[in-house]
Amino acid sequence: MSKVGILGIGSYLPDRILTNFDMEKMLDTSDEWIRTRTGIRERRFANDNEVTSDLAAKAALKALEDANLKPEDIDLIIVGTNSPDKLFYPATACIVQDKIGARNAAAFDLQAGCTGWIYATTVAVQFVQSGMYKNVLSIGAEVITRMMDKEDRYTYVLFGDGAGAAVVGKTDNGGFLGFELFADGSLSKYLEIPGGGTALPFSKEVLDKKLHYTTMNGKEVFKFSVREISRASNIILKKAGLTIDDIDWFIPHQANLRIIEAGVGRLGIPMDKVVITIDKFGNSSAASIPVSLNEIYQKGKIEKGDKILMVSFGAGMTSGAMLLEWSK
């Protein structure tokens, strides 16, 4: 089978930074409380005139530049997001298509919680592998902070906005070595936005009760996330015939430093191989992993042939893992 990998990658982070000390002025919280429980020191918030498609488009153009491609070279755009520009339609991917001038591309959104970019990239690879498309843009983009209750000290401090994008296409060497996707809908109530959909349409009552904001059972989300880091990683390594010692970089979803440390402890991978960006960017949901991947790429830390294991988990509940041999 032909090899499919990442031809180019890019990310965009808003320039508005909110530190924990800024949060102290807004909520009943403290820098110490946030740091010790989450590992977060600051996060990015989109500017008032920025929406998810703006962040996605900027990340996409950077990925195209890195791949030495033009927007019209893209055949398909997939946007993994939980904070689309519009509630139901049009798809944010369609808006991105217009903003970057990718006039030849089909476009759709994919919603899989914080696992959105891994799901989207897995789908992108299948399209390229089948021969249906040559170049696919897989984007994880969020203005997730607008989905949070500004008065909820437990959720508002966790999240940040951002976008990461990758051009997926055929490569002569390296490429993706495996995928693992998982979902357990019986746990969906632990992380959700109850109002606004067909189950509980928008109404004065929904707004008054703040049911249009994210609700989370932190204890249950923690348990699921720690379990999935090790479970998904071990499955994908076994499928690829590799061990954890073969991995050069491990990129977990940046949800909470305590989750990462607990999951990594079960997995047995040294922390110096683990990419940590949550301290600077908070939990950027579906953007988390591509943003983190681009961080180490831009710093020149990834070498050709490096094996990179990426694992995510999120609302649904969903989880997913990808194994990539770097080919750039």
Phi, psi and omega in degrees: 000144179293153182271140179235130182216196178263120181271335180197151182217150179201162177214162176219133178234131179303153182275357180276115183251129173246117179275171175298329179290328173294321180295327178301329181281345185254333188223167173279080183208180178211159177303315181299316181299315181292313183298313185290334182263339185229336185084002183273135175249327178204167179209161179262138174243135175299146174291161186301331182265008180256140174236174186303318181295331177296313180296316181298317182296319180293319177294319181298316180296325177292321178294320178297318178298318180295328180273357184058044179237161176257157179306323181288351176279348184276132181264333184207141174238125175241125178248118172270116182205153173246002183224064183295161177302315182245154187299310183238314179205153006282167176296141177301327179300324178293322178292320177297317179306316180291318184294327181263353179077031179273068191292346180264001189264137163287164184204138173204161176263157176225128183245112179217038181063211180292348178275005188306317183288325177293317175300313182298318181290323176300316178295317180302317180299320181296321178297318180289316181301322182287342183091359181292320179230153181264311183234123182237132174268120175251120187235136168247118186218140182212138156244065190287340182296336179281355177263007183250150176280118182296346180259002181264104184293343183272334181249325188295331182281346189277327197256156176217164182257154178170177179209144174225145183221149176223140171268120181258129180196180181286145182224154182281339182214162179063220180099186182288135182253348180173162180220153174214119178242146184209150174211149174221092183294343179293346181257008189301331183292345184283343179209104187201166165248106189295322188257160174108342179260196182286338179288326181212078184301158179303136178202171177300322180295318178300316180291317181298323181271002179058036180280359177267008176249164181293134171242143186214135170264095188303320182297314182289322178296319178301311182299313180299315185295314180298317179298317185288330177303311182283319183297307182296321180296314182295323179295313184291325177295318179297317179299324183273354181071032181239168173241171181297335179291341179280350185274131179269324180222136177242120181243101175271158172303134184271072182267319187191130183299325179294322176297314181300312182296320179293317180293318179295323177299318177294324185283330178081030178258137181298143182295338180287351174261357185265128179275125180238121176231358185298332180298329183263328191241353184065200179268105180263022172056235185294344179276347190306308186287313178296327176296316180293320177298316180292329178301310182285332176294313181294333179275002177073023183275340182267132176251152178303131182096348177299140177261125186241123177255124181241132182225135178224167182201150181181196185303144180145308351281146180233161170208164179192155179219148175225143177243125187230132169262117187294131187241004182267000000 
